[in-house]
Amino acid sequence: MKYKKLLLLFFILFNTSVFAQFEKNVLILNSYHRGFLYSDNIIKGIEESFYKRGEVDINVLYMDYKRVNSKLYLKKLVDLYSLQLKKRQYDLVIAIDKFAYDFAIKNYNKLFKNEQIVYSGIEEFDKSKLIKYNLENRVHVVLSRRDITDNIKFISKVIPKLKKLYIINDSLSIEKTNIYVEKAFKQMKKRFEIEYVQYSTLEKLSNKFSIKKQNEAIFFVKFYENENENLNKDSEIARFINSSKLPVFATDDLFLKKGIVGGKLVPIVKLGQETGQVALDILDNKIEFVVRKSIAYDYKFDSLKLGEYKINPYYYYNNYEIVNKPLDFFEKHRTFLEILFLLFPLLVLLVIGLLHNIYSRRKTEKLLKERIDFDETLLNAIESPIFWQNKDGRIVDFNTKFSSMIGISQENLYLSSLRKLRGIKRVGNLLLALENYSKKPENNSQFNFEIKDGKKRVYLIKQAKYKDEKSENSGLVTILTDITKEKEIEQEKERNQEFLIQQSKLAEIGEIFSAIAHQWKAPLVEITTIAQESFYTNEDNNKESESYVKDIMTQVKYMNDTINDFQEFIKPSNKKTIFDVHEAISSLLKIVEHNIRFNYIKININLKTNTNVMVYGYRNEFMQSLLNIINNAKDELVKKDFNNRNVNIEIFNDQDKLLITIKDNAGGINEKDMENIFNPYYSTKEDGSGIGLYMTKVIIEDKMNGKIQVKNTKVGACFTIILEQNHENTCT
């Protein structure tokens, strides 16, 4: 008997030592009170992780911070917990939410010995506090954060015509919330109004949202404290959310199945499970470093609320979960189906047929989805902007080229009407072109359109009606083909043709003038010979006769030089050469000198010092371009007082460019003619051809890669020619 007692005592001591060896003690420091849904769900998740393992003893201390919050209370808690934990050794401490975490690290040396701490919550983590209390290697963090930004974006997508969003949040975290709200609001370009609800009561909120309003929604962050600083119970909050006549979106899953639509949610129980798993890994010495773990979000939605508010999240998330699904046919009639199965063995064949049908349908749906994806890819691969409008004028489909063309995002464009978006400049221009096309398709199929950065494009309109026989939907398909390059090539051909025609005309004139010059030169030579013979054969030669002969010789030489200069001037250039702009201008003015002087016009040339006047191009064509400008100035100047007729030509360098400005004091060009002055066949003169300045622009810009501009000064018009320099010579 004595030995049996000793054996029993040994067995008890052995088992006690074994259990003492393997059982772990964990202290959970809860910021709130028992029955608080948020912290209770975290503890629930922790317990689920611990129960899988077993041999973990949990002790929970409730700080009741929501209902009692004062420095005196915290001081009393320190004294109470110091006494309570003095003779108790824990293997690990879990702090739930910010208040417990701050309390634990601030009073670590008073409450604990060398225990590890796991911080669990959905707040921001401040590492500086750990450094302050020298606890960097003692604290592990398992956190999640309310995603304010993505939830607001999601709300704006599933309610595309959202006008107003109410954000409900209590005063403890409103400032941080505001930052994320403003960030999301800015990204969406302030598409709707936001009203913050911070100080109120659940009764006031119930009255405020008791009336159903279109295109308004509530974003519920949290509202545990009312304006009287009293604590709102979870059941009261759930009652308010469920009674609201506006769709309510949230940041966590506490009130899922209790009235919220859903959203990108923080899974509270999962947060507790991950916290428990990290705690177990620490207890098993599997973690030798400090853990920083973030919990993934859940995308969950209440089926009843989705149906009530006609909200469709399926196009925005791939992985999501629907709760509160209505019972399907099989679940509603399970008993009846079981009876049928027992009574009618042939039902098996029916089930097989149904399964085959389901399989075929899913296969068809898969093929259809693949075809839709292929069609979408093919549609977006087309370079031309395309869009579909239904019979009401709403855009039901389009490719990315169209949305990029008018500068509106795909989310804002879908199911919108071009007429409602008419206030946007590009949409207004497109709508005007479509209206003109609908009146006279044969005359208005092309239109000019300004895209981003001020670039202009030319589009060809093609429209066709469509009708779906099955759905009886009908509408209009519009294809906009970009023909800018074709138009540019066509215009370039026209300019080249005009240039060649002009050169051909000059060549013909040159041939005619060469023939005239040949006929003129023979009499000039004859006059010279007669004058010389008369002088040398006359025996009474005197100084007066000699002077007379010299005058004849001078005039003959001048006429001969003038003929040669003009013959050289009207000769078209065969190829580009490097020429002196100043010399070309001087030669031109020498040819037209008598005409200019006869009309009492004074032309001044100002060549700035150290100007590089060498350019690469067509010398004669450049002179003809300048002659067109001078002739236009002359025609206007002869209408003015002959005592004050001036044309000032200035030549100078600006960076790597050569600039020639031609200014007159003839009063300037009419503003309505300014935009069209370089257009072909546009003339302000009754007998003008409208080809002179057009050819000037073709020669300067297309043939010499330069630029010509015109503007009015205080006294007249100013033409500016800009050419590329050639650096082989610099005029001093």
XYZ file of C-alpha atoms in Angstrom, residues 272-583:
312
model
C -6.937 37.186 -35.186
C -6.054 33.866 -36.852
C -2.849 35.279 -38.315
C -2.027 36.823 -34.932
C -2.531 33.449 -33.268
C -0.338 31.698 -35.837
C 2.491 34.210 -35.361
C 2.156 33.720 -31.593
C 2.440 29.921 -31.979
C 5.531 30.275 -34.177
C 7.124 32.486 -31.508
C 6.233 29.989 -28.754
C 7.758 27.151 -30.812
C 10.931 29.205 -31.373
C 10.365 29.143 -35.150
C 10.835 32.900 -35.378
C 14.225 34.342 -34.537
C 13.556 37.819 -35.858
C 10.900 40.479 -35.489
C 7.790 39.857 -37.607
C 6.060 42.579 -39.617
C 3.025 40.953 -41.217
C 0.182 42.565 -43.213
C -3.149 40.799 -43.626
C -4.648 40.529 -47.117
C -8.053 42.088 -47.734
C -11.282 40.193 -48.411
C -13.564 41.268 -51.234
C -17.024 40.404 -49.906
C -20.512 41.576 -50.822
C -24.030 40.999 -49.511
C -26.174 39.497 -52.267
C -29.389 41.012 -50.869
C -27.938 44.538 -50.801
C -26.404 44.168 -54.270
C -29.843 43.302 -55.627
C -31.613 46.015 -53.646
C -29.394 48.820 -54.999
C -28.644 47.213 -58.405
C -24.904 47.250 -57.766
C -22.672 45.055 -59.897
C -19.090 44.482 -58.621
C -18.290 41.666 -61.041
C -16.450 43.786 -63.602
C -14.023 45.230 -61.032
C -12.797 42.231 -59.011
C -11.823 38.729 -60.114
C -11.773 37.062 -56.691
C -14.651 37.925 -54.402
C -17.209 36.254 -52.136
C -20.968 36.759 -52.095
C -22.819 36.216 -48.796
C -26.571 35.991 -48.082
C -27.167 34.259 -51.379
C -30.830 33.285 -51.865
C -31.538 29.561 -51.807
C -31.549 27.972 -55.222
C -34.208 25.650 -56.540
C -32.582 22.463 -55.235
C -32.223 23.748 -51.700
C -35.797 25.049 -51.576
C -37.276 21.774 -52.807
C -34.804 19.260 -51.424
C -37.468 17.044 -49.774
C -39.621 17.015 -52.849
C -36.636 16.114 -55.040
C -35.621 13.308 -52.729
C -39.098 11.845 -52.997
C -38.963 12.149 -56.743
C -35.568 10.461 -56.784
C -36.908 7.523 -54.787
C -40.088 7.194 -56.834
C -38.713 7.735 -60.279
C -35.398 6.060 -61.099
C -35.637 7.669 -64.492
C -34.835 10.955 -62.761
C -31.203 9.834 -62.871
C -31.285 10.140 -66.619
C -32.812 13.581 -66.283
C -30.059 14.617 -63.898
C -27.456 13.310 -66.328
C -29.119 15.316 -69.048
C -29.139 18.422 -66.864
C -25.478 17.935 -66.001
C -24.651 17.551 -69.652
C -26.619 20.678 -70.390
C -24.768 22.586 -67.644
C -21.453 21.305 -68.966
C -22.366 22.340 -72.505
C -23.537 25.722 -71.286
C -20.324 26.338 -69.363
C -18.329 25.227 -72.356
C -20.359 27.573 -74.546
C -19.911 30.380 -72.009
C -16.177 29.750 -71.986
C -16.049 29.867 -75.773
C -18.226 32.975 -75.746
C -15.958 34.651 -73.187
C -12.918 33.743 -75.278
C -14.666 35.165 -78.346
C -15.579 38.352 -76.460
C -11.980 38.707 -75.259
C -10.739 38.084 -78.805
C -13.192 40.623 -80.254
C -12.149 43.182 -77.643
C -8.458 42.599 -78.396
C -9.142 42.816 -82.117
C -11.221 45.971 -81.670
C -8.510 47.692 -79.634
C -5.899 46.661 -82.198
C -7.702 48.668 -84.890
C -6.055 52.042 -85.376
C -9.304 53.829 -86.248
C -11.509 55.136 -83.390
C -14.789 53.127 -83.272
C -17.850 53.453 -81.051
C -21.402 52.072 -80.836
C -24.467 54.069 -79.837
C -27.849 52.572 -78.987
C -31.126 54.032 -80.203
C -31.117 56.447 -77.221
C -27.720 57.858 -78.192
C -25.819 56.195 -75.315
C -22.361 54.761 -75.992
C -22.566 51.003 -75.403
C -19.130 50.020 -76.659
C -15.945 51.570 -78.050
C -12.241 50.891 -78.483
C -9.347 52.497 -76.638
C -8.488 54.666 -79.669
C -11.840 56.457 -79.357
C -11.546 57.163 -75.622
C -7.979 58.408 -76.169
C -9.102 60.592 -79.079
C -11.714 62.539 -77.075
C -9.677 62.422 -73.832
C -12.278 60.747 -71.577
C -11.570 57.676 -69.429
C -13.355 54.432 -70.301
C -15.194 54.411 -66.951
C -16.715 57.848 -67.601
C -17.484 57.126 -71.254
C -19.394 53.856 -70.882
C -23.201 54.352 -71.212
C -22.692 58.120 -71.449
C -24.218 60.324 -74.138
C -22.101 62.566 -76.371
C -24.744 65.279 -76.023
C -24.377 65.317 -72.228
C -20.590 65.570 -72.630
C -20.898 68.392 -75.173
C -19.307 70.884 -72.764
C -15.934 69.150 -73.250
C -14.223 70.875 -76.189
C -13.154 67.766 -78.088
C -16.550 66.081 -77.649
C -18.292 69.262 -78.839
C -16.133 69.379 -81.995
C -16.807 65.699 -82.719
C -20.557 66.104 -82.164
C -20.649 69.091 -84.543
C -18.876 67.053 -87.241
C -21.320 64.143 -86.780
C -24.313 66.489 -87.005
C -22.971 68.015 -90.241
C -22.359 64.516 -91.615
C -25.908 63.401 -90.803
C -27.284 66.349 -92.836
C -25.090 65.868 -95.939
C -22.969 62.677 -95.719
C -21.513 63.115 -99.198
C -20.166 66.618 -98.442
C -19.193 66.326 -94.773
C -17.495 62.954 -94.481
C -14.171 64.640 -93.609
C -13.504 66.934 -90.670
C -10.543 68.478 -88.862
C -10.072 67.520 -85.215
C -7.658 68.841 -82.600
C -6.282 66.132 -80.306
C -4.047 66.564 -77.254
C -1.041 68.942 -77.329
C -2.809 71.067 -79.969
C -2.064 68.592 -82.781
C -4.580 68.603 -85.614
C -5.785 65.474 -87.410
C -8.129 64.856 -90.335
C -10.727 62.102 -89.932
C -13.077 60.414 -92.381
C -16.550 59.572 -90.980
C -18.266 56.298 -91.819
C -21.532 55.292 -90.119
C -23.743 52.226 -90.367
C -26.908 51.132 -88.582
C -27.046 47.792 -86.745
C -29.814 45.653 -85.273
C -29.582 42.569 -83.071
C -32.483 40.293 -84.078
C -32.415 38.312 -80.814
C -32.344 41.203 -78.359
C -34.051 43.623 -80.768
C -31.422 46.210 -79.841
C -30.513 48.707 -82.545
C -28.194 51.641 -82.911
C -25.423 53.239 -84.901
C -21.777 52.249 -85.465
C -19.357 55.090 -86.190
C -15.849 54.565 -87.585
C -13.425 57.501 -87.700
C -10.510 56.867 -90.069
C -7.409 59.008 -89.623
C -6.442 60.300 -93.092
C -4.042 62.998 -91.892
C -0.992 61.449 -93.588
C -2.873 60.975 -96.864
C -4.005 64.604 -96.756
C -0.468 65.792 -96.029
C 0.868 63.754 -98.965
C -1.879 65.137 -101.212
C -1.128 68.711 -100.147
C 2.596 68.111 -100.631
C 1.926 66.855 -104.165
C -0.184 69.930 -104.888
C 2.538 72.257 -103.600
C 5.198 70.422 -105.636
C 2.963 70.635 -108.698
C 2.477 74.375 -108.170
C 6.227 74.787 -107.698
C 6.981 72.876 -110.898
C 4.349 74.850 -112.803
C 5.860 78.087 -111.501
C 9.346 76.954 -112.536
C 8.007 75.915 -115.950
C 6.418 79.353 -116.423
C 9.656 81.046 -115.434
C 11.566 78.839 -117.864
C 9.219 79.802 -120.700
C 9.482 83.486 -119.792
C 13.262 83.061 -119.631
C 13.362 81.600 -123.142
C 11.191 84.411 -124.488
C 13.272 87.032 -122.717
C 16.503 85.403 -123.986
C 15.188 85.780 -127.523
C 14.274 89.417 -126.863
C 17.647 90.029 -125.241
C 19.394 88.536 -128.257
C 17.464 90.894 -130.545
C 18.213 93.878 -128.266
C 21.941 93.211 -127.926
C 22.598 93.439 -131.690
C 21.219 97.044 -131.982
C 23.090 98.010 -128.838
C 26.340 96.801 -130.367
C 25.455 98.655 -133.572
C 24.773 101.892 -131.622
C 28.132 101.519 -129.880
C 29.944 101.052 -133.214
C 28.230 104.029 -134.874
C 29.037 106.291 -131.921
C 32.711 105.263 -131.954
C 33.044 105.667 -135.768
C 31.393 109.081 -135.633
C 33.794 110.183 -132.945
C 36.982 108.932 -134.638
C 36.080 110.060 -138.186
C 35.101 113.568 -137.210
C 38.047 115.873 -137.626
C 36.588 118.442 -135.246
C 36.796 116.194 -132.197
C 36.439 118.125 -129.019
C 35.772 117.433 -125.380
C 32.013 117.850 -125.777
C 31.878 115.154 -128.477
C 34.051 112.840 -126.394
C 31.732 113.298 -123.415
C 28.711 112.612 -125.600
C 30.195 109.314 -126.836
C 31.110 108.254 -123.294
C 27.520 108.879 -122.161
C 26.239 106.710 -125.007
C 28.696 103.924 -124.075
C 27.673 104.141 -120.388
C 23.942 103.873 -121.163
C 24.509 101.004 -123.591
C 26.564 99.139 -120.967
C 23.888 99.781 -118.334
C 21.170 98.460 -120.640
C 23.257 95.407 -121.488
C 23.981 94.693 -117.773
C 20.316 95.153 -116.880
C 19.268 92.692 -119.568
C 21.834 90.176 -118.300
C 20.751 90.621 -114.658
C 17.087 90.231 -115.439
C 17.769 87.250 -117.699
C 19.697 85.596 -114.844
C 16.952 86.503 -112.313
C 14.048 84.843 -114.122
C 16.038 81.671 -114.837
C 14.709 78.811 -112.552
C 17.262 77.090 -110.285
C 18.065 73.489 -111.214
C 19.349 72.473 -107.791
C 20.021 73.828 -104.323
C 23.207 75.829 -103.782
C 24.871 77.776 -100.994
C 24.263 81.490 -101.644
C 24.632 84.853 -99.936
C 21.226 86.177 -98.846
C 22.450 89.779 -98.603
C 23.925 89.648 -102.108
